[in-house]
XYZ file of C-alpha atoms in Angstrom:
654
model
C 18.514 4.241 69.888
C 22.246 4.309 70.807
C 23.732 7.813 70.811
C 26.664 7.474 68.414
C 27.624 5.619 65.259
C 30.385 3.906 67.230
C 28.042 2.616 69.921
C 25.646 1.299 67.267
C 28.489 -0.554 65.567
C 30.005 -1.897 68.761
C 26.771 -3.149 70.295
C 25.643 -5.066 67.224
C 29.020 -6.370 66.057
C 30.065 -7.457 69.555
C 27.192 -9.945 69.579
C 29.101 -11.753 66.835
C 32.717 -10.916 67.675
C 32.483 -11.092 71.473
C 30.640 -14.431 71.708
C 27.177 -13.041 72.202
C 28.107 -10.296 74.664
C 26.964 -6.952 73.308
C 28.886 -3.967 74.618
C 27.150 -2.447 77.598
C 25.346 -5.591 78.709
C 27.955 -6.471 81.295
C 29.994 -9.636 81.799
C 27.275 -11.567 83.602
C 24.590 -10.884 80.958
C 27.047 -11.657 78.157
C 28.092 -14.920 79.840
C 24.452 -15.960 80.229
C 23.717 -15.180 76.576
C 26.754 -17.202 75.485
C 25.805 -20.296 77.472
C 22.168 -20.039 76.484
C 23.324 -20.111 72.887
C 25.496 -23.182 73.505
C 22.723 -25.043 75.295
C 20.178 -24.295 72.589
C 22.701 -25.155 69.903
C 23.273 -28.609 71.402
C 19.541 -29.271 71.637
C 18.839 -28.104 68.094
C 21.837 -30.041 66.797
C 20.246 -33.172 68.201
C 16.960 -32.284 66.446
C 18.864 -31.708 63.199
C 20.534 -35.108 63.431
C 17.125 -36.682 64.068
C 15.755 -34.978 60.928
C 18.626 -36.228 58.783
C 18.388 -39.709 60.293
C 14.634 -39.847 59.734
C 15.123 -38.687 56.137
C 17.693 -41.429 55.526
C 15.297 -44.031 56.923
C 12.504 -42.598 54.769
C 14.681 -42.979 51.669
C 15.298 -46.599 52.597
C 11.804 -47.580 53.732
C 9.551 -45.294 51.648
C 6.666 -42.944 52.415
C 4.763 -45.821 54.009
C 6.395 -44.589 57.229
C 3.859 -41.800 57.211
C 0.124 -42.077 57.705
C -0.695 -41.118 54.117
C -3.133 -43.398 52.319
C -5.944 -43.287 49.803
C -7.840 -40.977 49.647
C -5.544 -38.855 51.890
C -2.426 -39.031 49.732
C -1.155 -35.709 51.108
C -0.526 -35.544 54.830
C 1.866 -33.781 57.176
C 4.531 -33.358 54.489
C 2.437 -31.030 52.328
C 0.934 -29.261 55.346
C 4.466 -28.619 56.639
C 5.517 -27.432 53.193
C 2.762 -24.799 52.954
C 3.321 -23.739 56.580
C 7.053 -23.175 56.151
C 6.597 -21.323 52.862
C 4.116 -19.032 54.590
C 6.562 -18.277 57.402
C 9.149 -17.312 54.804
C 6.937 -14.554 53.381
C 7.322 -11.995 56.159
C 11.055 -11.544 55.613
C 10.640 -10.512 51.997
C 7.648 -8.348 52.875
C 9.550 -6.494 55.621
C 12.690 -6.055 53.531
C 11.221 -5.322 50.109
C 7.708 -3.922 50.438
C 8.378 -1.789 53.520
C 11.619 -0.522 51.950
C 9.726 0.636 48.874
C 7.126 2.270 51.124
C 9.927 4.047 53.063
C 8.854 2.533 56.379
C 11.787 3.092 58.740
C 10.512 0.673 61.373
C 11.744 -2.219 59.198
C 15.369 -1.294 59.911
C 15.878 -3.105 63.202
C 14.113 -6.324 62.211
C 14.705 -6.814 58.483
C 18.039 -8.653 58.779
C 16.894 -11.568 60.925
C 13.526 -11.591 59.123
C 15.411 -12.126 55.843
C 17.400 -14.939 57.447
C 14.128 -16.445 58.651
C 12.888 -16.337 55.047
C 15.911 -18.204 53.724
C 15.782 -20.933 56.352
C 11.999 -21.390 56.206
C 11.924 -21.509 52.385
C 14.824 -23.969 52.320
C 13.117 -26.287 54.806
C 9.833 -25.976 52.899
C 11.570 -27.120 49.742
C 12.660 -30.335 51.464
C 9.156 -31.688 52.072
C 7.940 -32.012 48.455
C 11.196 -33.809 47.649
C 10.742 -36.158 50.599
C 7.132 -36.719 49.541
C 8.119 -37.867 46.061
C 8.802 -41.376 47.303
C 11.897 -41.555 45.108
C 13.542 -38.210 45.933
C 16.739 -39.094 44.075
C 14.764 -38.405 40.890
C 13.739 -34.898 41.986
C 15.964 -33.421 39.287
C 13.457 -34.675 36.692
C 11.360 -31.616 37.575
C 14.052 -29.317 36.192
C 14.726 -28.728 32.473
C 18.085 -30.125 31.455
C 19.571 -31.864 28.391
C 19.025 -35.616 28.652
C 19.249 -38.684 26.464
C 15.531 -39.508 26.803
C 14.433 -36.082 25.479
C 11.995 -35.694 28.385
C 10.782 -32.300 29.550
C 8.843 -31.271 32.673
C 5.103 -30.842 32.254
C 4.854 -27.046 32.015
C 1.079 -27.071 32.503
C 1.370 -28.542 36.003
C 1.283 -26.250 39.077
C 3.713 -28.671 40.742
C 6.331 -27.707 38.159
C 5.424 -24.053 38.649
C 6.201 -24.629 42.333
C 9.750 -25.680 41.532
C 10.447 -22.495 39.589
C 8.572 -20.224 42.002
C 10.249 -21.526 45.159
C 13.695 -21.685 43.545
C 13.344 -18.111 42.298
C 12.055 -16.940 45.662
C 14.923 -18.600 47.498
C 17.626 -17.294 45.145
C 16.289 -13.731 44.975
C 15.876 -13.645 48.763
C 19.449 -14.913 49.147
C 20.822 -12.207 46.822
C 18.751 -9.522 48.551
C 20.020 -10.676 51.941
C 23.648 -10.898 50.824
C 23.699 -7.487 49.131
C 22.332 -5.940 52.325
C 25.063 -7.725 54.277
C 28.039 -6.337 52.317
C 28.596 -3.159 54.405
C 28.209 -5.073 57.677
C 30.594 -7.807 56.565
C 33.140 -5.069 55.891
C 32.578 -3.778 59.428
C 33.197 -7.239 60.886
C 36.308 -7.553 58.711
C 37.700 -4.292 60.079
C 36.815 -4.988 63.723
C 37.748 -8.677 63.976
C 40.843 -9.388 66.059
C 41.596 -12.885 64.824
C 43.303 -13.212 61.467
C 41.096 -16.117 60.362
C 37.955 -14.071 60.954
C 39.399 -11.086 59.118
C 40.172 -13.274 56.118
C 36.751 -14.960 56.054
C 34.756 -11.749 56.510
C 37.057 -9.985 54.053
C 36.389 -12.601 51.385
C 32.636 -12.332 51.807
C 32.773 -8.512 51.961
C 34.323 -8.554 48.447
C 36.539 -5.584 49.287
C 33.699 -3.236 50.202
C 35.107 0.193 51.191
C 32.012 2.376 51.533
C 32.990 4.845 48.789
C 30.284 7.379 47.883
C 29.935 6.078 44.319
C 29.696 2.529 45.652
C 26.910 3.558 48.013
C 24.981 5.194 45.156
C 25.114 2.071 42.969
C 24.459 -0.137 45.988
C 21.265 1.760 46.846
C 20.115 1.545 43.218
C 20.664 -2.215 43.115
C 19.043 -2.672 46.528
C 15.904 -0.791 45.463
C 15.745 -2.750 42.215
C 16.001 -6.021 44.132
C 13.232 -4.815 46.443
C 11.064 -4.003 43.447
C 11.729 -7.420 41.938
C 11.167 -9.268 45.208
C 7.847 -7.562 45.912
C 5.810 -9.456 43.270
C 7.403 -12.671 44.522
C 5.569 -12.168 47.819
C 2.346 -12.470 45.841
C 3.399 -14.930 43.152
C 5.019 -17.650 45.254
C 2.126 -18.426 47.566
C -0.297 -17.824 44.712
C 1.435 -20.610 42.793
C 1.361 -22.803 45.907
C -2.387 -22.172 46.224
C -2.877 -23.271 42.607
C -1.623 -26.728 43.601
C -5.000 -26.988 45.322
C -7.304 -24.587 43.457
C -6.616 -25.959 39.972
C -8.167 -29.313 40.952
C -11.868 -30.075 41.398
C -11.650 -31.462 44.937
C -14.195 -29.846 47.304
C -12.310 -27.633 49.722
C -9.576 -26.996 47.140
C -11.398 -25.686 44.082
C -11.828 -22.031 45.061
C -10.899 -18.728 43.435
C -10.394 -17.212 46.903
C -7.306 -19.359 47.452
C -4.587 -17.098 45.902
C -5.293 -13.944 47.980
C -6.309 -16.089 50.954
C -3.012 -18.000 50.863
C -0.939 -14.813 50.479
C -2.660 -13.150 53.450
C -2.274 -16.328 55.501
C 1.423 -16.475 54.625
C 1.993 -12.918 55.837
C -0.083 -13.687 58.933
C 2.025 -16.660 59.967
C 5.242 -14.960 58.831
C 4.767 -11.891 60.998
C 3.796 -14.124 63.910
C 7.132 -15.894 63.516
C 8.958 -12.532 63.307
C 7.516 -11.615 66.708
C 8.311 -15.092 68.019
C 11.974 -14.499 67.159
C 12.253 -10.766 67.844
C 10.951 -10.783 71.405
C 13.427 -13.367 72.820
C 16.316 -11.752 70.894
C 15.350 -8.366 72.281
C 15.386 -9.724 75.821
C 18.481 -11.938 75.692
C 20.782 -9.402 74.011
C 19.343 -6.297 75.721
C 18.296 -4.685 72.441
C 15.295 -2.782 73.768
C 16.584 0.477 72.263
C 17.014 -1.110 68.819
C 13.972 -3.413 68.694
C 11.593 -1.042 70.390
C 8.024 -1.400 71.589
C 7.027 0.596 68.513
C 8.477 -2.108 66.247
C 6.517 -4.784 68.088
C 3.327 -2.737 68.075
C 3.486 -2.092 64.320
C 4.098 -5.781 63.633
C 1.060 -6.549 65.795
C -1.021 -4.174 63.671
C 0.059 -6.057 60.571
C -1.122 -9.220 62.302
C -4.507 -7.606 62.867
C -4.801 -6.577 59.206
C -3.735 -9.903 57.718
C -5.752 -11.804 60.323
C -8.865 -9.935 59.197
C -8.223 -11.036 55.600
C -7.759 -14.630 56.748
C -11.045 -14.464 58.692
C -12.748 -13.106 55.571
C -11.381 -16.099 53.649
C -12.899 -18.498 56.174
C -16.290 -16.763 55.948
C -16.145 -16.515 52.145
C -15.469 -20.230 51.816
C -18.527 -21.104 53.867
C -20.736 -18.533 52.138
C -19.779 -19.592 48.613
C -20.353 -23.263 49.426
C -23.972 -22.679 50.455
C -24.640 -19.853 47.992
C -23.344 -21.933 45.071
C -25.504 -24.880 46.056
C -22.837 -27.487 45.275
C -23.798 -30.473 47.404
C -20.216 -31.696 47.642
C -18.929 -28.308 48.836
C -21.767 -28.123 51.378
C -20.947 -31.628 52.585
C -17.311 -30.643 52.963
C -18.214 -27.593 55.096
C -20.553 -29.631 57.292
C -17.846 -32.234 57.710
C -15.510 -29.493 58.937
C -18.118 -28.403 61.444
C -19.240 -31.787 62.759
C -16.974 -34.464 61.251
C -13.891 -36.318 62.422
C -11.664 -33.220 62.097
C -14.135 -30.767 63.629
C -11.863 -30.110 66.663
C -9.151 -28.948 64.256
C -11.540 -26.573 62.477
C -12.831 -24.950 65.659
C -9.296 -24.739 67.055
C -8.249 -22.914 63.866
C -11.004 -20.333 64.356
C -10.037 -19.937 68.007
C -6.303 -19.483 67.319
C -6.477 -17.449 64.109
C -9.628 -15.366 64.562
C -10.808 -15.068 68.155
C -7.640 -14.924 70.286
C -5.809 -12.403 68.025
C -8.619 -9.911 68.635
C -6.878 -9.037 71.900
C -4.398 -7.145 69.706
C -6.949 -4.354 69.416
C -5.869 -3.460 72.957
C -2.900 -1.096 73.075
C -1.842 -2.689 76.357
C -1.476 -6.068 74.640
C 0.311 -4.605 71.586
C 2.892 -2.974 73.836
C 3.455 -6.004 76.065
C 6.236 -8.314 74.810
C 4.953 -11.214 76.922
C 1.426 -10.986 75.545
C 2.672 -10.524 71.990
C 4.880 -13.596 72.271
C 1.968 -15.654 73.563
C -0.373 -14.478 70.792
C 2.253 -15.071 68.079
C 2.815 -18.629 69.291
C -0.939 -19.256 69.235
C -1.141 -17.924 65.661
C 1.764 -20.117 64.543
C -0.028 -23.139 65.966
C -3.344 -22.114 64.425
C -1.849 -21.547 60.978
C -0.247 -24.994 61.000
C -3.594 -26.534 61.923
C -5.233 -24.547 59.114
C -2.800 -26.048 56.592
C -3.474 -29.502 58.043
C -7.216 -28.884 57.717
C -6.904 -27.812 54.067
C -4.594 -30.662 53.059
C -6.142 -33.543 55.027
C -9.764 -32.768 55.833
C -10.623 -31.786 52.260
C -9.506 -35.175 50.916
C -10.466 -37.702 53.561
C -14.016 -37.975 52.099
C -13.950 -38.692 48.391
C -16.988 -38.352 46.088
C -17.939 -41.987 46.775
C -18.684 -43.039 50.383
C -16.865 -46.288 49.700
C -13.658 -44.226 49.253
C -13.853 -42.409 52.572
C -10.964 -42.761 54.998
C -9.234 -41.207 57.986
C -5.658 -39.967 58.155
C -3.835 -41.003 61.322
C -0.404 -39.368 61.698
C 2.342 -41.739 62.766
C 5.273 -41.078 65.045
C 7.306 -40.351 61.912
C 4.916 -37.588 60.854
C 5.380 -35.865 64.196
C 9.129 -36.514 64.103
C 9.567 -34.728 60.778
C 7.469 -31.766 61.926
C 9.212 -31.261 65.273
C 12.678 -32.025 63.897
C 12.200 -29.484 61.086
C 11.419 -26.852 63.735
C 14.623 -27.855 65.512
C 16.549 -27.633 62.237
C 15.172 -24.126 61.657
C 16.282 -23.094 65.157
C 19.731 -24.631 64.527
C 20.192 -22.601 61.344
C 18.990 -19.453 63.086
C 21.447 -19.937 65.948
C 24.293 -20.253 63.442
C 23.110 -17.038 61.833
C 23.206 -15.256 65.206
C 26.725 -16.550 65.835
C 28.349 -15.436 62.604
C 26.256 -12.600 61.092
C 24.939 -9.333 62.604
C 21.266 -9.833 63.402
C 20.553 -6.117 62.807
C 21.798 -4.040 59.871
C 24.471 -1.735 61.298
C 24.704 0.480 58.218
C 20.934 1.060 58.099
C 20.687 1.807 61.828
C 23.602 4.258 61.523
C 21.857 5.930 58.590
C 18.608 6.160 60.540
C 20.462 7.654 63.517
C 21.978 10.276 61.201
C 18.573 11.178 59.783
C 17.079 11.464 63.264
C 20.027 13.480 64.530
C 19.632 16.200 61.895
C 22.195 18.657 60.751
C 21.301 21.174 63.442
C 22.369 18.796 66.186
C 25.560 17.755 64.416
C 28.890 18.477 66.087
C 31.691 17.869 63.642
C 34.296 17.680 66.363
C 36.960 18.481 63.808
C 39.651 21.109 63.957
C 39.180 24.560 62.616
C 40.288 25.603 59.169
C 43.805 26.957 59.230
C 44.931 24.442 61.868
C 45.414 21.636 59.388
C 49.058 21.391 60.312
C 47.961 19.997 63.678
C 46.232 17.183 61.876
C 49.112 16.391 59.572
C 50.441 12.880 60.073
C 53.703 12.434 58.178
C 53.977 9.290 56.137
C 56.451 6.714 57.330
C 59.234 5.927 54.910
C 59.605 7.307 51.405
C 57.244 5.470 49.085
C 58.123 5.640 45.430
C 54.549 6.463 44.382
C 51.462 7.700 46.151
C 47.863 6.647 45.599
C 46.656 9.907 47.096
C 46.154 11.939 50.241
C 43.339 11.114 52.650
C 41.736 13.361 55.253
C 39.775 12.042 58.220
C 36.590 13.675 59.546
C 34.352 12.968 62.499
C 30.959 13.833 61.014
C 29.241 13.460 57.632
C 28.578 17.212 57.506
C 32.281 17.975 57.725
C 33.027 15.427 55.005
C 30.294 16.841 52.768
C 31.581 20.412 53.135
C 35.163 19.325 52.487
C 34.171 17.377 49.371
C 32.304 20.347 47.932
C 35.168 22.748 48.588
C 37.777 20.339 47.240
C 35.757 19.780 44.092
C 35.333 23.534 43.637
C 39.144 23.826 43.703
C 39.325 21.347 40.794
C 42.241 19.326 39.500
C 41.759 16.124 41.531
C 39.649 12.987 41.475
C 37.747 12.797 44.745
C 36.780 9.686 46.681
C 34.644 9.914 49.824
C 34.202 7.047 52.277
C 31.462 6.735 54.911
C 29.931 3.966 57.084
C 26.494 4.655 55.585
C 25.126 6.461 52.515
C 25.285 10.227 53.079
C 22.714 12.186 51.038
C 24.393 14.500 48.529
C 27.850 12.986 48.917
C 28.013 11.206 45.526
C 27.149 14.484 43.765
C 29.689 16.346 45.903
C 32.529 14.141 44.642
C 31.367 14.452 41.032
C 29.320 11.308 40.573
C 26.740 11.771 37.862
C 23.726 9.596 37.270
C 24.874 6.149 36.191
C 22.279 3.908 34.594
C 24.444 0.823 34.155
C 22.734 -1.100 36.971
C 19.129 -0.365 35.850
C 20.050 -1.153 32.240
C 21.656 -4.455 33.218
C 18.541 -5.302 35.236
C 16.234 -4.496 32.325
C 18.272 -6.518 29.827
C 18.490 -9.473 32.216
C 14.743 -9.436 32.823
C 13.908 -9.354 29.111
C 16.334 -12.139 28.282
C 15.100 -14.261 31.202
C 11.449 -13.873 30.253
C 12.084 -14.654 26.584
C 14.250 -17.656 27.496
C 11.608 -19.037 29.878
C 8.798 -18.688 27.376
C 10.736 -20.015 24.360
C 11.941 -22.997 26.405
C 8.341 -23.977 27.189
C 7.055 -23.280 23.682
C 9.801 -25.315 22.032
C 9.516 -28.318 24.332
C 5.686 -28.424 24.460
C 4.934 -27.785 20.784
C 7.958 -29.010 18.827
C 10.280 -31.329 20.724
C 7.908 -33.235 23.057
C 4.258 -32.476 22.175
C 1.724 -34.026 24.569
C -1.990 -33.276 24.551
C -3.080 -32.771 28.161
C -6.803 -32.485 28.878
C -7.586 -31.353 25.357
C -5.566 -28.141 25.754
C -3.761 -26.733 22.729
C -0.062 -27.517 22.531
C 0.748 -23.816 22.679
C -1.052 -23.176 25.984
C 0.338 -19.681 26.410
C -1.603 -18.737 29.596
C -0.058 -21.747 31.334
C 3.409 -20.685 30.194
C 3.159 -17.305 31.956
C 4.072 -18.365 35.542
C 7.430 -19.876 34.661
C 8.240 -17.071 32.198
C 7.478 -14.584 34.978
C 9.716 -16.371 37.478
C 12.552 -16.521 34.946
C 12.144 -12.784 34.300
C 12.465 -11.962 38.009
C 15.386 -14.338 38.566
C 17.504 -13.169 35.628
C 16.776 -9.504 36.349
C 17.866 -9.925 39.976
C 21.061 -11.734 39.004
C 21.947 -9.013 36.500
C 21.189 -6.278 39.066
C 23.651 -7.778 41.547
C 26.329 -8.508 38.947
C 25.867 -5.046 37.418
C 26.331 -3.376 40.801
C 29.471 -5.389 41.558
C 30.934 -4.726 38.113
C 30.216 -0.974 38.256
C 31.833 -0.773 41.712
C 34.885 -2.754 40.681
C 34.147 -5.523 43.158
C 35.425 -7.907 44.248
C 38.745 -6.186 44.968
C 40.257 -7.749 48.048
C 43.400 -5.588 48.062
C 43.351 -1.801 47.886
C 45.946 0.839 48.887
C 43.508 2.474 51.322
C 43.250 -0.715 53.367
C 46.800 -0.044 54.599
C 46.100 3.585 55.548
C 46.140 4.179 59.329
C 42.672 4.249 60.911
C 40.911 3.592 57.593
C 39.213 0.615 59.247
C 37.101 3.233 61.071
C 35.429 4.059 57.748
C 33.103 1.132 58.421
C 32.443 2.241 61.996
C 32.122 5.954 62.761
C 34.656 8.003 60.759
C 34.471 9.718 57.375
C 37.319 10.067 54.872
C 38.014 12.201 51.808
C 40.716 11.000 49.440
C 42.337 13.141 46.733
C 43.668 10.854 44.019
C 47.079 11.802 42.658
C 48.444 11.138 39.166
C 49.892 7.657 38.728
C 53.517 8.827 38.907
C 53.078 11.238 41.823
C 55.608 10.861 44.646
C 55.933 12.305 48.102
C 56.747 16.014 48.086
C 56.212 16.737 44.388
C 54.008 19.541 43.093
C 50.826 17.438 42.828
C 51.247 16.144 46.370
C 51.799 19.620 47.758
C 48.761 20.965 45.917
C 46.589 18.163 47.280
C 47.854 18.791 50.813
C 47.124 22.500 50.452
C 43.521 21.690 49.483
C 43.019 19.346 52.453
C 44.737 21.591 54.994
C 42.037 24.158 54.466
C 39.365 21.733 55.725
C 38.280 20.709 59.219
C 40.180 17.443 59.148
C 41.218 15.368 62.144
C 44.213 14.045 60.248
C 45.801 14.101 56.807
C 47.751 11.092 55.623
C 49.638 10.001 52.548
C 48.549 6.688 51.065
C 51.266 4.651 49.312
C 50.338 3.068 46.006
């Protein structure tokens, strides 16, 4: 762990602002990292162009380019879809579930894991659209006013997929962006080029790191984590119902929902290690992404891999125990049929080889972990291929049996989508901090402890040494601001200033300081939780009423003898709408309560205030609206601040 808040900020932000050269890595290492990025970016750009070109040709020619046929109507496209969705699960799990469980080891890996989630889920969403055959009509799956009065079929798991994946993608995007706000403010304050300052400033929404802002931010962040947690379970559960709700042998299994969720976390954490280990090496981040982080991720692989192995065994056991001749035939076909090599390779990659992770030597070796994670990624893709293809290539009638042969286009879409994912991830590394600076600073503060703190300020009674006279004679003042070196000094000053009374206090810090909101007089504010609750209720009611109205009144269709008001089948979409609307209201409520966006603020022009997003701490005493330099209110505020251990005291023009 770097020693100071400044070194944490500089090392991580310089990867973005200094073209991949983190401070302390040296010119040669930084130059190598920069040119590695450029080389990989060119290669992945070529793969991205191939993906777009292949998609355009697919739109023109049709899905006959692929090897899909009857009875194997689902091929690589659906296997790729399930694989990418699974990879996207680890980011939400690391960010949301581990945050709720107060697991600090998430801090150094959650940012790029969240980015991995966004890119993987976005790519996954492409494949069902491409598989439609006429993808320009994909919008028919969404409810919208139309002249034909047609509605989606709410009882279909394929429609549930649309809502589940869209909700997952949007909530993950909001969760990722909210976590980025403090770091975007840091990049805004440290960028040298005006264009970068403007762009990062726009996306930072005027974030200043005020104590009240941090309190509402943490509330909204925890609420988003709580909302995102059930999505980890619901999304891949809904995907599994695409298979389990049918009666095809190999699909029709109640083990599929938990089995798919565990498999998603298994492949997702394997991809996290696949990304973390090269990043750790290239950017010399061994003290941020430590061996402990890698070892704990490997333990998660062991746990989820055990659940996946149980799913394999349960499937075989239930087939023979149930006595269904078609299920037994399907299992025997996996063992000895045309796709038997795939089945045994899946067991080798997903069950046998990962057992080496029981060894502490392997769990603490980045090279071994990278090799095992790559094997698991390969094995999980083959598992999805086995489920999608092998289960359907032998229909109930022998006359309907067939073999799926992937074409060059199948392999092109798979490999090009991997290149597209890498291209998006490289752009993320270039423009966004890969590690959360604010969270690492907060963790460093917690590890440092108050006993080891050295405020480095000046002693009380020497405030005149810190006094920095304001330039010019402004007509009105916003307030007086005092600068401190440590959070302890800021906390003490805030408490003493509040005890003096008569002023509105504002405290600014580069990370949330425990007790600081209360020290400046911030009481419990329930506006964000209330907005979240109201949004969730309205979203759930809207989702359910929309389905009830369309399926029973406006467009009644009897499907499979089910009642028109099939309320159990309306639950998935109502649930997704509840989560989505609650998350949107949580973010909007936090921004509204914090008065954001506010791109212009008097404190932005105060000298050295840009350090508030790096390693300095500020206490501002707000003056009455008509206060001017030298009047009674200004003198009283200066007298309060001069009694503190401040590095400097400055007047802030309004």
